[in-house]
Coordinates of C-alpha atoms (C1' of nucleotides) in Angstrom, one line a residue:
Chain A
X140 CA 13.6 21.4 60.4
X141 CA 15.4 23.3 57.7
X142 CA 16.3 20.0 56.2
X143 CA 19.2 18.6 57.7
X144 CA 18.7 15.2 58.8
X145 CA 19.5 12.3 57.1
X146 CA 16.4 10.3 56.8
X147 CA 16.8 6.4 57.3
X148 CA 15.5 5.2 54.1
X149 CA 17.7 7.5 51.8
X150 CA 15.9 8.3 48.2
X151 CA 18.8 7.2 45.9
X152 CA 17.4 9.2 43.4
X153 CA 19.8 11.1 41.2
X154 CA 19.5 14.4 41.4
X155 CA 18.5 15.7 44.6
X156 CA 18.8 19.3 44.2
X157 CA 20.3 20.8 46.8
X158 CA 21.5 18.9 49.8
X159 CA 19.8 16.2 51.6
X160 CA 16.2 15.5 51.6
X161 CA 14.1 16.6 53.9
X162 CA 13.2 14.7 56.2
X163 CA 10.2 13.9 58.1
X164 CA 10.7 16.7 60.7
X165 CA 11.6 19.5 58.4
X166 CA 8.2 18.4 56.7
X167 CA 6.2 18.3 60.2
X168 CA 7.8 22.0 60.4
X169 CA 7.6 23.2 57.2
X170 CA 3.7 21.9 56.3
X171 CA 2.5 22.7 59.8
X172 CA 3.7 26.0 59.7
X173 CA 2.1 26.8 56.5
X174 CA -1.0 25.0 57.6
X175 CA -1.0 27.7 60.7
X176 CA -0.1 30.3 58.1
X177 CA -2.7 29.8 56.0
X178 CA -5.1 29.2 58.8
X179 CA -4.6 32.5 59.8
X180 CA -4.5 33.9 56.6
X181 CA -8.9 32.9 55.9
X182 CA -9.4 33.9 59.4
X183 CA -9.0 37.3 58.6
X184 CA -12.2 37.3 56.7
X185 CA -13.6 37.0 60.7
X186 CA -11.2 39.6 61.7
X187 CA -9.7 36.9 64.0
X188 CA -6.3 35.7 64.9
X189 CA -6.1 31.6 65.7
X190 CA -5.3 32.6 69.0
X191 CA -9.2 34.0 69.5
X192 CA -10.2 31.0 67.7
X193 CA -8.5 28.9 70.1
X194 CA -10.3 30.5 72.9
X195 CA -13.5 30.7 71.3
X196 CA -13.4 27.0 70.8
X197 CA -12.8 26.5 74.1
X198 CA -15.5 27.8 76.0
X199 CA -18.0 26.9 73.3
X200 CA -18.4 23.3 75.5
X201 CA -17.9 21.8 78.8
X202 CA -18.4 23.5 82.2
X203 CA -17.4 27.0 82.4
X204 CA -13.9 28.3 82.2
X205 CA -12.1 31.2 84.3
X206 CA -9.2 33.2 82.5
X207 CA -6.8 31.0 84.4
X208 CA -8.0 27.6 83.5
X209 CA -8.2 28.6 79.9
X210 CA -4.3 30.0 80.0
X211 CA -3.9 26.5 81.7
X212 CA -5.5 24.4 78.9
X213 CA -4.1 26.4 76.1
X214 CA -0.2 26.8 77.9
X215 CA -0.7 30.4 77.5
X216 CA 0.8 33.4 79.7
X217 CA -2.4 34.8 81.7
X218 CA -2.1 38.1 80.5
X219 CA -2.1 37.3 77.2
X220 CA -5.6 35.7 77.5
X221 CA -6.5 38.8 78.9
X222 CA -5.9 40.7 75.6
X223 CA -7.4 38.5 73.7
X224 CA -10.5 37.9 75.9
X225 CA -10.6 41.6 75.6
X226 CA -10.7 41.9 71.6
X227 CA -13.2 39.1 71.6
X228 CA -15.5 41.0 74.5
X229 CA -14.8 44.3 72.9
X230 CA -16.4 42.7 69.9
X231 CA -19.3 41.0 71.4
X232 CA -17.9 37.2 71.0
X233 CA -18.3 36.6 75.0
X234 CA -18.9 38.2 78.0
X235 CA -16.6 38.0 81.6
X236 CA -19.3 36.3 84.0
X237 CA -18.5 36.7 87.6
X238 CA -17.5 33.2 89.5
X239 CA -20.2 32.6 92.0
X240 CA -18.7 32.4 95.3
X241 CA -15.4 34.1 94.2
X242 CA -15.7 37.7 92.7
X243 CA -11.8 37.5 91.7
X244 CA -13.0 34.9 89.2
X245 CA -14.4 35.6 86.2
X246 CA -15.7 32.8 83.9
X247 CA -15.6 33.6 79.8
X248 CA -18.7 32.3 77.8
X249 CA -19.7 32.7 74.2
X250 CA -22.7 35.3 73.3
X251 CA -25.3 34.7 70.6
X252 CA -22.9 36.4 68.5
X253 CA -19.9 34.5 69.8
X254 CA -22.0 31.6 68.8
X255 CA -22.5 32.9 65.1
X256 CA -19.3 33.3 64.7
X257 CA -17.9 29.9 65.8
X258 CA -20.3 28.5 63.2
X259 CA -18.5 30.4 60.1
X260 CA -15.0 29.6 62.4
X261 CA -15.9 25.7 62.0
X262 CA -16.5 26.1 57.9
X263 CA -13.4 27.5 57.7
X264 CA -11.5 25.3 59.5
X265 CA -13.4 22.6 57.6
X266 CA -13.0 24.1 54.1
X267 CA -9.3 24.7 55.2
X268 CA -8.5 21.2 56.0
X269 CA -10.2 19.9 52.8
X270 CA -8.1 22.0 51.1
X271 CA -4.6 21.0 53.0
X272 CA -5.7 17.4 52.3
X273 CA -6.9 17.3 48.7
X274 CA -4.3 15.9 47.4
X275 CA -4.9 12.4 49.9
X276 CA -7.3 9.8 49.9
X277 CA -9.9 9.5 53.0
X278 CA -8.1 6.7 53.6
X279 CA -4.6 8.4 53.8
X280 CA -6.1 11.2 55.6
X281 CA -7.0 9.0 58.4
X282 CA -3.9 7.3 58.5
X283 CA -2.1 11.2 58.3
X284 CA -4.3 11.6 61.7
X285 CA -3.2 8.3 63.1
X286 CA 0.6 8.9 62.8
X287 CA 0.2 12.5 63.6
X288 CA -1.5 11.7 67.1
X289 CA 0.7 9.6 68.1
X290 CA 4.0 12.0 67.9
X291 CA 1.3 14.2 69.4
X292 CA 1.4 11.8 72.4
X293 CA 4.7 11.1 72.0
X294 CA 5.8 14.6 73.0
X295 CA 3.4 15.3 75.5
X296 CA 1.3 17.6 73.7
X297 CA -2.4 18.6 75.2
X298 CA -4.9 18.7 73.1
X299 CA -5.8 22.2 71.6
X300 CA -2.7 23.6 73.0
X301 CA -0.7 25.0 70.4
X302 CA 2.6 25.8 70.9
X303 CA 2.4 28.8 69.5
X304 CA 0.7 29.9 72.7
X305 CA 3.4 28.0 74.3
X306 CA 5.2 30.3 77.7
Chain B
X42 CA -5.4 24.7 63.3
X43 CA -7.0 25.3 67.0
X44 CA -8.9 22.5 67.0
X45 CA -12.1 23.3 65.2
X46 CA -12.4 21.2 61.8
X47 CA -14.7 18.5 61.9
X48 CA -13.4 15.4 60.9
X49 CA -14.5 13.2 57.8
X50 CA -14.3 10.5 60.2
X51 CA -15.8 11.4 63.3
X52 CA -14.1 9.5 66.0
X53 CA -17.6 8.8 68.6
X54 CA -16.1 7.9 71.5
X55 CA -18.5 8.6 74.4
X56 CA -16.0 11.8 76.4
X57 CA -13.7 14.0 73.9
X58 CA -12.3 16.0 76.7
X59 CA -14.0 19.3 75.1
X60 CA -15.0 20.4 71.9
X61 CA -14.4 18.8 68.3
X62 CA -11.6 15.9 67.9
X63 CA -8.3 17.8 66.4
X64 CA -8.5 17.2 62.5
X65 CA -5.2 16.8 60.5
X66 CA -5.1 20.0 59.9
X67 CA -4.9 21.2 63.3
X68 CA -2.6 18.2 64.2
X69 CA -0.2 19.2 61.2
X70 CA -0.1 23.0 62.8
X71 CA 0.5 21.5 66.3
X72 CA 2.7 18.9 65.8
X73 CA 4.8 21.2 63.1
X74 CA 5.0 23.7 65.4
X75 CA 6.4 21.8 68.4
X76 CA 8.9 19.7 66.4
X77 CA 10.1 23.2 65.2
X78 CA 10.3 24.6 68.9
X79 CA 12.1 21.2 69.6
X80 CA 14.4 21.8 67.0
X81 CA 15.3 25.4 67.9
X82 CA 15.8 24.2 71.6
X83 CA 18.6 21.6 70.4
X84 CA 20.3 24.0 68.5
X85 CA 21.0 26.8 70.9
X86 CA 23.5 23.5 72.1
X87 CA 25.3 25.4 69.1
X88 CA 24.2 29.3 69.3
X89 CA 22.9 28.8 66.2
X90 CA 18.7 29.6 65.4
X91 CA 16.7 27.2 62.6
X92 CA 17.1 30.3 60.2
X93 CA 20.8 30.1 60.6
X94 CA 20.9 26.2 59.7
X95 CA 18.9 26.6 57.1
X96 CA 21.4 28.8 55.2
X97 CA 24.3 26.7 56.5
X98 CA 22.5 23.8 55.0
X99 CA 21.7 25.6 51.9
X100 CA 25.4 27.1 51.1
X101 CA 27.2 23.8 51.7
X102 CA 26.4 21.8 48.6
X103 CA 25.9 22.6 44.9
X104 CA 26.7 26.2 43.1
X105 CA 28.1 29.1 44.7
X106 CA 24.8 31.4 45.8
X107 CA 24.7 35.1 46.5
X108 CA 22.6 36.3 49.3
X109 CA 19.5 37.7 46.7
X110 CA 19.7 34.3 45.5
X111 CA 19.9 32.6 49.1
X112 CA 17.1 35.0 49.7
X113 CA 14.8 33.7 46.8
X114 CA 15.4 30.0 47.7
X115 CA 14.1 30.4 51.3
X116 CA 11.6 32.6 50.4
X117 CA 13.0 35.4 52.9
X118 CA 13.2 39.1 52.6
X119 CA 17.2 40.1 51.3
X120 CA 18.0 42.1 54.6
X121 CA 16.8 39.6 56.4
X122 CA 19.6 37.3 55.0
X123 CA 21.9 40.1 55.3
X124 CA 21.7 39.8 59.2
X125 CA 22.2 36.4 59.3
X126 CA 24.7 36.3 57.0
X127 CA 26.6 38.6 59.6
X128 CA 25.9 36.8 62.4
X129 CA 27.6 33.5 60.8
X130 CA 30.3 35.4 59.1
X131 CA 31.3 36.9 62.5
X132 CA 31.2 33.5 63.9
X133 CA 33.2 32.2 61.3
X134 CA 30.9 29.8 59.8
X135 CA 30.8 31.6 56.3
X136 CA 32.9 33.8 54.4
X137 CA 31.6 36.7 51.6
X138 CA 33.3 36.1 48.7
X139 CA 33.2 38.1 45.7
X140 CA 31.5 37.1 42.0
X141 CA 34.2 36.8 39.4
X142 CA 32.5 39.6 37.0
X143 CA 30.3 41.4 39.6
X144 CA 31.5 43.1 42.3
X145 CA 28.1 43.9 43.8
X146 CA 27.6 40.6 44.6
X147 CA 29.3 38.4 46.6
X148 CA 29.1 34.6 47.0
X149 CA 28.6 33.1 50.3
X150 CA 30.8 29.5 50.9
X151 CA 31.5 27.9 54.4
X152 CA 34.4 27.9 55.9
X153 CA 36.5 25.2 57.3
X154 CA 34.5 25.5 60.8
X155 CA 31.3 26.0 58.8
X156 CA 32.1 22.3 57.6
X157 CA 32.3 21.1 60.9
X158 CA 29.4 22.9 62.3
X159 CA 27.6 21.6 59.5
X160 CA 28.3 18.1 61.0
X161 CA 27.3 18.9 64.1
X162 CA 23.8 20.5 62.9
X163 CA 23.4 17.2 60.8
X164 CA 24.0 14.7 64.6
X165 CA 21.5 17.3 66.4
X166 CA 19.0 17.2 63.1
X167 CA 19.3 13.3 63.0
X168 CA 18.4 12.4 66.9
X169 CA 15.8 15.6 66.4
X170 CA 14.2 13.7 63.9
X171 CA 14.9 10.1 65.4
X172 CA 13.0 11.4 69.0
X173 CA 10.2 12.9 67.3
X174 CA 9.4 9.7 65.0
X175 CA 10.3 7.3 68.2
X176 CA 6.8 6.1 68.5
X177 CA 6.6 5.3 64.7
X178 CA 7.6 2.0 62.8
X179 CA 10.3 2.8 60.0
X180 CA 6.8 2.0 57.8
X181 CA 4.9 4.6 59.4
X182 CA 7.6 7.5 59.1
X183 CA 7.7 6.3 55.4
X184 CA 4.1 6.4 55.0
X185 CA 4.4 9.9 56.7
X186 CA 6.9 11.5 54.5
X187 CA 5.2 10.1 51.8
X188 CA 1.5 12.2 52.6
X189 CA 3.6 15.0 53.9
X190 CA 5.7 15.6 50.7
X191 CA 1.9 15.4 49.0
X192 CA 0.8 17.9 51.0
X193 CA 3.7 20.0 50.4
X194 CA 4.0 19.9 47.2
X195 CA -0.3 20.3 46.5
X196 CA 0.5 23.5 48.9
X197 CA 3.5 24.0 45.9
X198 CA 6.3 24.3 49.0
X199 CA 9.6 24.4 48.1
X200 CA 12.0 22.2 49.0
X201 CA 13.9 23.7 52.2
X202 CA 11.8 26.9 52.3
X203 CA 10.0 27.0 55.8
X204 CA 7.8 29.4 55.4
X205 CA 9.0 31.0 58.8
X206 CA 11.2 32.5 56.2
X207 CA 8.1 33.7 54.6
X208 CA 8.0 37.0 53.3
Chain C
dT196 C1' 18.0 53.2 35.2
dA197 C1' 18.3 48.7 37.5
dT198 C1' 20.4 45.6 40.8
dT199 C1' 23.2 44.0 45.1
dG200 C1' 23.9 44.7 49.4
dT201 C1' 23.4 47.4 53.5
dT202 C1' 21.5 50.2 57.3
dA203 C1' 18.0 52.6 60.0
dT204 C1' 13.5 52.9 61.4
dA205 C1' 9.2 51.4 62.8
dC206 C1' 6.1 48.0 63.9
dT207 C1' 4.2 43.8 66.0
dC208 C1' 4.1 40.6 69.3
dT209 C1' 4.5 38.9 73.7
dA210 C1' 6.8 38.0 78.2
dT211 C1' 7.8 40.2 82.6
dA212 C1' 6.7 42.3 86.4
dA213 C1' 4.3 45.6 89.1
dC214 C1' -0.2 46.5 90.8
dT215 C1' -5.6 45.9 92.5
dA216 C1' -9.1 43.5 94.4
dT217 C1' -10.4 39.8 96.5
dA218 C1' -9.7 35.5 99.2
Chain D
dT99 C1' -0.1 35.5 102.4
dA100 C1' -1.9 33.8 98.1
dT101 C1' -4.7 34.1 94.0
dA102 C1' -7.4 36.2 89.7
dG103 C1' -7.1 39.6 86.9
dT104 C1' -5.1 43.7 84.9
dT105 C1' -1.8 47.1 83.1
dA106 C1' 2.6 49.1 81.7
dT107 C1' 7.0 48.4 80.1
dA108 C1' 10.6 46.4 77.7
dG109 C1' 12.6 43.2 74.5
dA110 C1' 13.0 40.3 70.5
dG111 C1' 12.3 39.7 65.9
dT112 C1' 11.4 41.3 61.4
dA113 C1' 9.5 44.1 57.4
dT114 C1' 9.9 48.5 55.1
dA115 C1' 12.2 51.7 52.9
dA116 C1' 16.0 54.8 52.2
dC117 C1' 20.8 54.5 50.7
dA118 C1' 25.6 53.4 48.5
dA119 C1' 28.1 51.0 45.2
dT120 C1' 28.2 48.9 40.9
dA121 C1' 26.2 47.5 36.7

DNA sequence: TATTGTTATACTCTATAACTATA
DNA sequence: TATAGTTATAGAGTATAACAATA
């Protein structure tokens, strides 16, 4: 990032302004991050960080999830999923079930409100994405997903995990 | 980002892992994010952080800049670039000059080793973009700047101004 | 009175590591 | 002895706001 690489296919044009142009990874960096930013920014209508959102996502589907395996899936320190597991239990999102068979264990699942308030999460996140893509065809769009998953792959990353919860 | 958009598309293959496929805008967050992380990781090769590059990058080409206007371009708060200014002054990198006509304000212009850091950022940025794109034709990471710059500039981003800088 | 640069302070975020309770 | 969860502490990073010099 911070627009420093040369990019293969140099843009003859002109008058660049300053420096080089940026290139496709200062892009990834610098439209991802203000995706994330602004993301975070309509998610404080919910009172929520992306991190809660993360996690309420999470245990919304598939077999039940433990505090560990969701630090696991996410690449998140533990304790960290305990703070926020906390804020979202404080506020009714989900409720610590014990693990049958092991009481250390405590599995995390979504409440009626929890529920609620991953339905107003996913028209966010919807309106959100409509508006970070506006500007591209459905067409484009699709191909934007293409390329991005497979740099995804590329590198390794797990789905959902975001490296901002990245230990 | 976090994975909760529902795609225009909806991919419906029979086992997504868990939860809603990762729409573009989610993908843009992730991907951004990591190719950032990466970047930062290849430039502690040089003790230098992406914040730091980007001012190098910024001061090496065009008119002389002071550190409000260094400030405005990235978008940054003006102490902010006060500290890194230090840190690359005590380094070497850059030198304070003062404005013919002001002597509040003082220029900022590499030095000789600034130059040759500058080179060295611009190798590490070029194989940091070239691994991230590795699994892309060169059609595909054309086609990707294109819809990226889109984005960017429907977002109204400036040119160089990650908005980690943000203020 | 406004502006450039600087410094000091406070705040936020999060990793680390110690601790408990169970296994 | 190992694991799940929790808590306390410390550190990094950064915005805020007060300040000094100059305009």
């Amino acid at each position: 990032m911070y627009d420093l690489a040369v990019t293969r296919n140099q843009n003859p044009s002109p008058a660049e302004p300053r420096g080089a142009p940026a290139g496709s990874a200062f892009l990834l960096a610098q439209v991802g991050a203000h995706a994330a930013a602004r993301f975070a920014e309509r998610l404080t209508e919910l009172s929520l960080s992306p991190a809660h959102a993360g996690i309420l996502r999470l245990v919304a589907t598939g077999p039940r999830l433990n505090q560990r395996e969701i630090a696991a899936r996410l690449q998140a320190m533990p304790s960290r999923v305990v703070t926020l597991v906390d804020e979202l239990e404080t506020r009714g999102l989900v409720e610590r079930k014990p693990r049958a068979g092991d009481r250390r264990s405590h599995d995390i699942v979504l409440t009626a409100a929890g529920r609620k308030t991953l339905g107003s999460l996913r028209r966010i996140a919807t309106a959100h994405e409509e508006e970070l893509t506006a500007t591209l065809t459905e067409d484009e769009q699709a191909q934007l997903v293409v390329l991005l998953r497979r740099i995804a792959d590329g590198a390794g990353l797990l789905p959902g995990a975001h490296p901002g919860y990245r230990r």
